[in-house]
Every structure is written in structure tokens, then in C-alpha cells.
Amino acid sequence: MYTTELSATPTRIAAAEGVEDAARLAEFDARVAADDFIEPKDWMPEAYRRTLIRQISQHAHSEIVGMLPEGNWITRAPSLRRKAILMAKVQDEAGHGLYLYCAAETLGISRDEMTQALLAGKAKYSTIFNYPTLTWADMGTIGWLVDGAAIMNQVPLQRTSYGPYARAMVRVCKEESFHQRQGYEAVMALAAGTPEQKAMAQDALDRWWWPSLMMFGPPDDNSPNTAQSMRWRIKRETNDELRQKFVDVTVPQAEALGLTIPDPDLVWNEAKGGYDFGTPDWDEFYAVVRGEGPVAMERMEARRKAWDDGAWVRDAAMEHAAKQRSQRLAA
């Protein structure tokens, strides 16, 4: 899952909750505090519902758009084994998107509405997919770093307060673990190969390291949604906490590969038991959020084309469903 905090407008919690029943709000807050799952038929604050729609739909869009940079390399994989692994991964991402769209639909929004919001620029997907994949090494590095960051985000979501989302994440996390491991294994093969192959792996790490850190969203003191999402148990850990965990886990992996993290400020801090590291370029992050990423236009054009080209399939499916309903009513 790719849950970058992309909304710059804080949810208007007070306005939404001010007109809702105080007793219901108190009961809801107590259930969340007790780590009960909130289910689709349960009463929930409107702001909670909107926050979930924003996050889950963004997550679903990210899974689908995330197929684009990898699908582009299926025909250019260096071996049949690598091709089969990449095909399986892309197929998994499609499934993740479907699970998540289904989870969001339980909140009263349709898949068509979510897609139209994306195509109109009202909804977002993870900024990481607005960067190009230049070499085969990018496929391994995306699995290692990007899916590694996704797992760091997603594991806590198995305990998120909304039941359908939490249950969807159980399978997603298992499959993302496979993605991360196959990516690391692919980078390992390059790092242990010829000097040219190792240089390719290092180049990919250099390009993907900082965008991977940005996947966790802006710093906590500049994240408009984190505080309320933490109170509602939608999120379990803050952006900065997850980013620190990712760095602490990934740096030893790079060292084992014989690769160098492209951060001159990276140093082990014995006192905190973790690494100190440099600051991502947040100006770049917000520019990519605004749609100014290197391949942002290409990604959205591909998504719009897929939606338009698939219109006849959707129309046929709806017509078939309508006929089936008519036949059942006539029986």
C-alpha cells in the first residue's frame, strides 16, 4: 500500500461532528479506543468515513497505477524466470487494487466515482509512481525499496480500526512480502555480477532512495491528517516513525549487497538505537504531488486511455446484469 499523505486540506472534523449525536460520538470513540473494529453497518462520524474514502481510494489507485512502470518491463525481462516473477507481481497489484476498491465501496462510494475523482485530479495516488523506470535494475530496486516501504506502511494497517480495510490488508501484506523479497534477490544478483551490473544496481539505488523515503508522507509537523487518523486508529504509527523504521531496516540490507546509500548525512546514532539521516527534498515531493513528476502526465494518460478503452466492457457487463435481474423478476 502506498499511503502518502497527499491531501493538503485538513478534514473539517469539528464542523462535521458538531451536528452529530454526542452520545453516538462518545460510543464510537470508546469502541475505537478499545480497538474494536468498525464495520460498514456501524454508525460512524461523517469525517471518519470521508477520511477512510480518501485513504483507501488513494491506496487502490496507487496499486493500479503501480502496475504501469512494471508492466512496461515484462517483455524486456532478461530471462523467462524474471518474466514470470514480474508477471505474477503485476497480477498481484491488480488484485490489491480490487480488494481495496471493494473495501472503499462499503463506505458508500462507487468504483466509478473513485475513478472519476482520480481522472479529474481530485484524488491522488502515491508520488513514487511519477518517476521513470530507466533500467532493469529499477525493477529489483522498486521491489526492494518501494515495496519495502509499502510493507512498513501496510503491516500496521492490519490493525486499522475499519474492519474491511484491516482484513484486506492481511492478504496484501503477505503478497507484498513476496514482492520485496524478489526485488531484493534481483538486486543481489546484479550487485554480485559484473562491474557494469553492480553499477546499474547502484544507479537505481541512487535514484529511488529519496523518493522511497518520501512515500511515508511529509514530516509529522506538516502532515494535515496524521493526528486525527492516529486518534481514530486509522493509522497506528506516524509518518516519521515509519520512515525511521524503514531506514533502520534498509541500510544493513544495502551494506550486505555492497551498495552505498546516497546520503552523506547517514550515520548510526547509538543513543537512539537507529540511524540519523538527511532530509528529503520536500519541495520536490510537493511538486510531484501537484502532478509535476517526471512521468506524471504519462501515467495519467495511460490511466485515462485504459478507462476509455474499457467502456464497452463495463457497458456490456451492466447490460448483462440488467438482463439477469429482469429474468429473475419475471420468473
Tab-separated table of C-alpha atoms in Angstrom:
chain	number	residue	atom	x	y	z
A	1	MET	CA	0.000	0.000	0.000
A	2	TYR	CA	1.151	3.432	-0.769
A	3	THR	CA	-0.414	5.780	1.718
A	4	THR	CA	1.489	9.003	1.190
A	5	GLU	CA	-0.376	11.823	2.936
A	6	LEU	CA	-1.350	13.770	-0.164
A	7	SER	CA	-4.264	15.907	0.967
A	8	ALA	CA	-3.138	19.406	1.888
A	9	THR	CA	-6.583	20.374	3.197
A	10	PRO	CA	-7.317	19.256	6.783
A	11	THR	CA	-10.537	17.339	7.240
A	12	ARG	CA	-13.082	19.629	8.842
A	13	ILE	CA	-13.616	17.398	11.814
A	14	ALA	CA	-15.311	19.852	14.146
A	15	ALA	CA	-17.852	21.052	11.579
A	16	ALA	CA	-18.858	17.533	10.642
A	17	GLU	CA	-19.101	16.244	14.185
A	18	GLY	CA	-20.789	19.282	15.653
A	19	VAL	CA	-24.172	18.286	14.216
A	20	GLU	CA	-23.888	14.604	15.130
A	21	ASP	CA	-25.290	12.944	18.191
A	22	ALA	CA	-22.943	13.389	21.154
A	23	ALA	CA	-23.867	10.015	22.633
A	24	ARG	CA	-23.103	8.224	19.378
A	25	LEU	CA	-19.797	10.038	19.099
A	26	ALA	CA	-18.862	9.032	22.622
A	27	GLU	CA	-19.772	5.394	21.928
A	28	PHE	CA	-17.797	5.441	18.668
A	29	ASP	CA	-14.729	6.945	20.338
A	30	ALA	CA	-14.920	4.332	23.101
A	31	ARG	CA	-15.057	1.482	20.606
A	32	VAL	CA	-12.080	2.835	18.682
A	33	ALA	CA	-10.120	3.343	21.899
A	34	ALA	CA	-10.896	-0.278	22.846
A	35	ASP	CA	-9.507	-1.448	19.468
A	36	ASP	CA	-12.870	-2.730	18.256
A	37	PHE	CA	-13.304	-2.974	14.510
A	38	ILE	CA	-15.798	-0.553	12.981
A	39	GLU	CA	-17.922	-2.380	10.399
A	40	PRO	CA	-19.843	-0.978	7.393
A	41	LYS	CA	-23.265	-1.113	9.086
A	42	ASP	CA	-21.998	0.551	12.265
A	43	TRP	CA	-22.604	4.225	12.874
A	44	MET	CA	-19.520	6.348	12.218
A	45	PRO	CA	-18.776	10.091	12.078
A	46	GLU	CA	-19.020	11.503	8.582
A	47	ALA	CA	-15.465	12.828	8.841
A	48	TYR	CA	-14.206	9.322	9.675
A	49	ARG	CA	-15.968	7.954	6.604
A	50	ARG	CA	-14.535	10.668	4.361
A	51	THR	CA	-11.029	10.131	5.711
A	52	LEU	CA	-11.248	6.413	5.009
A	53	ILE	CA	-12.543	7.003	1.483
A	54	ARG	CA	-9.650	9.355	0.799
A	55	GLN	CA	-7.040	6.945	2.147
A	56	ILE	CA	-8.405	3.655	0.813
A	57	SER	CA	-9.193	5.023	-2.646
A	58	GLN	CA	-5.732	6.584	-2.844
A	59	HIS	CA	-4.273	3.238	-1.855
A	60	ALA	CA	-6.318	1.444	-4.522
A	61	HIS	CA	-5.356	3.969	-7.216
A	62	SER	CA	-1.697	3.518	-6.261
A	63	GLU	CA	-1.870	-0.242	-6.709
A	64	ILE	CA	-3.377	0.124	-10.181
A	65	VAL	CA	-1.095	2.939	-11.372
A	66	GLY	CA	1.824	0.992	-9.868
A	67	MET	CA	1.285	-1.699	-12.485
A	68	LEU	CA	2.314	0.706	-15.264
A	69	PRO	CA	6.085	1.080	-14.675
A	70	GLU	CA	6.491	-2.658	-14.060
A	71	GLY	CA	4.221	-3.874	-16.852
A	72	ASN	CA	6.404	-1.878	-19.234
A	73	TRP	CA	9.332	-4.205	-18.463
A	74	ILE	CA	7.614	-7.603	-18.805
A	75	THR	CA	8.607	-8.024	-22.455
A	76	ARG	CA	12.182	-6.887	-21.689
A	77	ALA	CA	12.889	-9.127	-18.700
A	78	PRO	CA	16.345	-10.754	-19.023
A	79	SER	CA	15.118	-14.325	-18.540
A	80	LEU	CA	11.956	-16.416	-18.540
A	81	ARG	CA	12.220	-16.743	-14.760
A	82	ARG	CA	12.382	-12.981	-14.264
A	83	LYS	CA	9.499	-12.520	-16.695
A	84	ALA	CA	7.296	-14.994	-14.809
A	85	ILE	CA	8.087	-13.343	-11.463
A	86	LEU	CA	7.317	-9.866	-12.794
A	87	MET	CA	4.058	-11.021	-14.399
A	88	ALA	CA	2.972	-12.573	-11.105
A	89	LYS	CA	3.796	-9.367	-9.270
A	90	VAL	CA	1.838	-7.163	-11.675
A	91	GLN	CA	-1.106	-9.536	-11.372
A	92	ASP	CA	-0.909	-9.257	-7.577
A	93	GLU	CA	-1.033	-5.466	-7.778
A	94	ALA	CA	-4.229	-5.645	-9.838
A	95	GLY	CA	-5.740	-7.861	-7.171
A	96	HIS	CA	-4.705	-5.472	-4.421
A	97	GLY	CA	-6.445	-2.633	-6.218
A	98	LEU	CA	-9.651	-4.672	-6.486
A	99	TYR	CA	-9.600	-5.643	-2.787
A	100	LEU	CA	-9.192	-2.008	-1.830
A	101	TYR	CA	-11.848	-0.651	-4.180
A	102	CYS	CA	-14.234	-3.204	-2.671
A	103	ALA	CA	-13.300	-2.080	0.845
A	104	ALA	CA	-13.928	1.554	-0.087
A	105	GLU	CA	-17.289	0.694	-1.655
A	106	THR	CA	-18.526	-0.481	1.760
A	107	LEU	CA	-18.324	3.202	2.783
A	108	GLY	CA	-20.966	4.220	0.250
A	109	ILE	CA	-18.878	5.319	-2.720
A	110	SER	CA	-18.856	3.544	-6.093
A	111	ARG	CA	-15.813	2.429	-8.022
A	112	ASP	CA	-16.859	4.701	-10.886
A	113	GLU	CA	-16.926	7.684	-8.533
A	114	MET	CA	-13.462	6.884	-7.222
A	115	THR	CA	-12.062	6.508	-10.730
A	116	GLN	CA	-13.670	9.712	-11.953
A	117	ALA	CA	-12.181	11.549	-8.964
A	118	LEU	CA	-8.730	10.280	-9.952
A	119	LEU	CA	-9.130	11.186	-13.622
A	120	ALA	CA	-10.399	14.653	-12.677
A	121	GLY	CA	-7.397	15.270	-10.434
A	122	LYS	CA	-9.478	15.311	-7.239
A	123	ALA	CA	-7.962	12.074	-5.922
A	124	LYS	CA	-4.299	11.130	-5.829
A	125	TYR	CA	-2.027	8.115	-5.992
A	126	SER	CA	1.419	7.646	-4.483
A	127	THR	CA	4.031	10.087	-5.745
A	128	ILE	CA	6.534	7.245	-6.194
A	129	PHE	CA	4.917	6.191	-9.473
A	130	ASN	CA	5.624	9.539	-11.101
A	131	TYR	CA	9.285	8.595	-11.518
A	132	PRO	CA	10.573	6.732	-14.603
A	133	THR	CA	11.975	3.200	-14.706
A	134	LEU	CA	15.138	3.542	-16.788
A	135	THR	CA	16.844	0.139	-16.486
A	136	TRP	CA	16.108	-3.440	-15.472
A	137	ALA	CA	17.749	-2.695	-12.124
A	138	ASP	CA	14.796	-0.418	-11.368
A	139	MET	CA	12.521	-3.475	-11.279
A	140	GLY	CA	14.552	-5.032	-8.490
A	141	THR	CA	15.000	-1.741	-6.656
A	142	ILE	CA	11.271	-0.986	-6.746
A	143	GLY	CA	10.604	-4.393	-5.213
A	144	TRP	CA	13.280	-3.891	-2.584
A	145	LEU	CA	12.722	-0.230	-1.640
A	146	VAL	CA	9.254	0.776	-2.827
A	147	ASP	CA	7.514	-2.422	-1.771
A	148	GLY	CA	9.673	-2.462	1.350
A	149	ALA	CA	8.352	0.989	2.247
A	150	ALA	CA	4.833	-0.151	1.381
A	151	ILE	CA	5.125	-3.090	3.779
A	152	MET	CA	6.313	-0.752	6.512
A	153	ASN	CA	3.134	1.274	5.953
A	154	GLN	CA	0.822	-1.679	5.498
A	155	VAL	CA	1.636	-4.010	8.371
A	156	PRO	CA	0.114	-1.609	10.949
A	157	LEU	CA	-2.958	-1.296	8.722
A	158	GLN	CA	-3.829	-4.904	9.512
A	159	ARG	CA	-4.904	-3.394	12.858
A	160	THR	CA	-6.566	-0.304	11.455
A	161	SER	CA	-9.923	0.489	13.046
A	162	TYR	CA	-12.045	-0.107	9.929
A	163	GLY	CA	-12.695	-3.835	9.598
A	164	PRO	CA	-12.923	-4.277	5.788
A	165	TYR	CA	-9.687	-2.328	5.303
A	166	ALA	CA	-7.845	-4.269	8.007
A	167	ARG	CA	-8.946	-7.642	6.607
A	168	ALA	CA	-7.981	-6.703	3.046
A	169	MET	CA	-4.507	-5.815	4.269
A	170	VAL	CA	-3.805	-9.311	5.625
A	171	ARG	CA	-3.500	-10.851	2.173
A	172	VAL	CA	-1.981	-7.716	0.663
A	173	CYS	CA	0.848	-7.775	3.222
A	174	LYS	CA	1.629	-11.422	2.526
A	175	GLU	CA	1.907	-10.761	-1.190
A	176	GLU	CA	3.897	-7.560	-0.722
A	177	SER	CA	6.406	-9.578	1.314
A	178	PHE	CA	6.963	-11.725	-1.777
A	179	HIS	CA	7.406	-8.591	-3.874
A	180	GLN	CA	10.023	-7.175	-1.534
A	181	ARG	CA	11.966	-10.437	-1.372
A	182	GLN	CA	12.016	-10.976	-5.128
A	183	GLY	CA	13.154	-7.380	-5.599
A	184	TYR	CA	15.992	-7.761	-3.134
A	185	GLU	CA	17.023	-11.045	-4.756
A	186	ALA	CA	17.107	-9.381	-8.174
A	187	VAL	CA	19.296	-6.547	-6.876
A	188	MET	CA	21.504	-9.111	-5.137
A	189	ALA	CA	22.107	-10.859	-8.457
A	190	LEU	CA	23.124	-7.581	-10.091
A	191	ALA	CA	25.318	-6.494	-7.183
A	192	ALA	CA	27.172	-9.821	-7.343
A	193	GLY	CA	27.511	-9.682	-11.130
A	194	THR	CA	29.813	-7.811	-13.465
A	195	PRO	CA	31.086	-4.313	-12.596
A	196	GLU	CA	28.590	-2.931	-15.091
A	197	GLN	CA	25.713	-4.777	-13.423
A	198	LYS	CA	26.742	-3.594	-9.966
A	199	ALA	CA	26.993	-0.032	-11.257
A	200	MET	CA	23.468	-0.386	-12.658
A	201	ALA	CA	22.208	-1.518	-9.248
A	202	GLN	CA	23.946	1.399	-7.521
A	203	ASP	CA	22.496	3.862	-10.028
A	204	ALA	CA	18.984	2.554	-9.362
A	205	LEU	CA	19.502	2.830	-5.604
A	206	ASP	CA	20.755	6.403	-6.041
A	207	ARG	CA	17.606	7.373	-7.949
A	208	TRP	CA	14.999	5.567	-5.837
A	209	TRP	CA	16.289	6.126	-2.306
A	210	TRP	CA	14.886	9.608	-1.670
A	211	PRO	CA	11.536	9.044	-3.436
A	212	SER	CA	11.151	5.925	-1.276
A	213	LEU	CA	11.626	7.991	1.892
A	214	MET	CA	9.031	10.443	0.616
A	215	MET	CA	6.493	7.614	0.319
A	216	PHE	CA	5.778	7.906	4.044
A	217	GLY	CA	4.418	11.395	3.528
A	218	PRO	CA	5.509	14.791	4.829
A	219	PRO	CA	7.068	15.290	8.272
A	220	ASP	CA	4.657	14.850	11.163
A	221	ASP	CA	4.628	18.586	11.917
A	222	ASN	CA	3.422	19.267	8.370
A	223	SER	CA	1.012	16.361	7.892
A	224	PRO	CA	-2.603	17.593	7.917
A	225	ASN	CA	-4.244	14.209	8.518
A	226	THR	CA	-1.930	12.259	10.797
A	227	ALA	CA	-3.106	13.497	14.205
A	228	GLN	CA	-6.782	12.716	13.647
A	229	SER	CA	-6.039	9.439	11.861
A	230	MET	CA	-3.960	8.369	14.863
A	231	ARG	CA	-6.804	9.219	17.258
A	232	TRP	CA	-9.220	7.191	15.170
A	233	ARG	CA	-6.737	4.285	14.964
A	234	ILE	CA	-6.831	4.500	11.169
A	235	LYS	CA	-3.078	4.947	11.392
A	236	ARG	CA	-1.050	3.261	14.107
A	237	GLU	CA	2.291	4.990	13.596
A	238	THR	CA	3.238	8.428	12.340
A	239	ASN	CA	4.984	9.231	9.057
A	240	ASP	CA	8.292	9.970	10.764
A	241	GLU	CA	8.157	6.825	12.908
A	242	LEU	CA	7.614	4.640	9.855
A	243	ARG	CA	10.329	6.447	7.893
A	244	GLN	CA	12.818	5.840	10.710
A	245	LYS	CA	11.944	2.134	10.824
A	246	PHE	CA	12.416	1.855	7.073
A	247	VAL	CA	15.869	3.454	7.187
A	248	ASP	CA	16.966	1.291	10.115
A	249	VAL	CA	15.931	-1.903	8.313
A	250	THR	CA	17.144	-0.992	4.820
A	251	VAL	CA	20.643	0.383	5.491
A	252	PRO	CA	22.026	-3.010	6.665
A	253	GLN	CA	20.463	-4.623	3.596
A	254	ALA	CA	22.349	-2.211	1.336
A	255	GLU	CA	25.556	-2.913	3.211
A	256	ALA	CA	25.063	-6.649	2.700
A	257	LEU	CA	24.753	-6.000	-1.034
A	258	GLY	CA	27.911	-3.900	-1.112
A	259	LEU	CA	25.907	-0.852	-2.214
A	260	THR	CA	26.047	2.665	-0.791
A	261	ILE	CA	23.047	4.642	0.435
A	262	PRO	CA	23.214	8.058	-1.313
A	263	ASP	CA	23.044	10.093	1.872
A	264	PRO	CA	26.198	11.800	3.208
A	265	ASP	CA	24.378	12.548	6.482
A	266	LEU	CA	23.629	8.900	7.207
A	267	VAL	CA	25.228	7.810	10.493
A	268	TRP	CA	24.421	5.366	13.266
A	269	ASN	CA	23.156	7.034	16.436
A	270	GLU	CA	23.960	4.777	19.367
A	271	ALA	CA	21.880	6.831	21.790
A	272	LYS	CA	18.610	6.326	19.921
A	273	GLY	CA	19.495	2.909	18.529
A	274	GLY	CA	18.854	3.995	14.953
A	275	TYR	CA	20.275	5.936	12.065
A	276	ASP	CA	20.359	9.695	11.669
A	277	PHE	CA	19.761	10.575	8.041
A	278	GLY	CA	19.388	13.531	5.732
A	279	THR	CA	16.238	15.456	4.862
A	280	PRO	CA	14.347	14.579	1.679
A	281	ASP	CA	13.729	17.365	-0.807
A	282	TRP	CA	10.220	18.293	0.275
A	283	ASP	CA	9.930	20.912	-2.476
A	284	GLU	CA	10.337	18.068	-4.953
A	285	PHE	CA	7.774	15.995	-3.039
A	286	TYR	CA	5.092	18.680	-3.220
A	287	ALA	CA	5.890	19.362	-6.867
A	288	VAL	CA	5.325	15.689	-7.669
A	289	VAL	CA	2.099	15.744	-5.625
A	290	ARG	CA	0.936	18.642	-7.816
A	291	GLY	CA	1.450	16.453	-10.878
A	292	GLU	CA	4.873	17.754	-11.866
A	293	GLY	CA	6.681	14.410	-11.584
A	294	PRO	CA	8.885	13.285	-14.484
A	295	VAL	CA	6.256	10.911	-15.902
A	296	ALA	CA	3.085	12.159	-14.167
A	297	MET	CA	1.363	13.121	-17.403
A	298	GLU	CA	2.294	9.789	-18.973
A	299	ARG	CA	0.809	7.872	-16.035
A	300	MET	CA	-2.493	9.760	-16.129
A	301	GLU	CA	-2.753	9.490	-19.911
A	302	ALA	CA	-2.328	5.723	-19.622
A	303	ARG	CA	-4.987	5.548	-16.906
A	304	ARG	CA	-7.451	7.641	-18.914
A	305	LYS	CA	-6.855	5.538	-22.026
A	306	ALA	CA	-7.467	2.320	-20.092
A	307	TRP	CA	-10.704	3.754	-18.687
A	308	ASP	CA	-11.931	4.903	-22.105
A	309	ASP	CA	-10.901	1.697	-23.884
A	310	GLY	CA	-12.694	-0.388	-21.266
A	311	ALA	CA	-16.002	1.472	-21.548
A	312	TRP	CA	-17.557	-1.154	-23.828
A	313	VAL	CA	-16.698	-3.915	-21.341
A	314	ARG	CA	-18.346	-2.029	-18.487
A	315	ASP	CA	-21.404	-1.291	-20.619
A	316	ALA	CA	-21.718	-4.940	-21.655
A	317	ALA	CA	-21.377	-6.130	-18.059
A	318	MET	CA	-24.066	-3.704	-16.884
A	319	GLU	CA	-26.397	-4.766	-19.699
A	320	HIS	CA	-25.865	-8.432	-18.873
A	321	ALA	CA	-26.559	-7.779	-15.184
A	322	ALA	CA	-29.745	-5.879	-16.064
A	323	LYS	CA	-30.980	-8.773	-18.212
A	324	GLN	CA	-30.310	-11.227	-15.411
A	325	ARG	CA	-32.289	-9.091	-12.978
A	326	SER	CA	-35.190	-8.877	-15.427
A	327	GLN	CA	-35.208	-12.642	-15.881
A	328	ARG	CA	-35.224	-13.223	-12.130
A	329	LEU	CA	-38.129	-10.820	-11.644
A	330	ALA	CA	-40.088	-12.461	-14.470
A	331	ALA	CA	-39.579	-15.989	-13.094
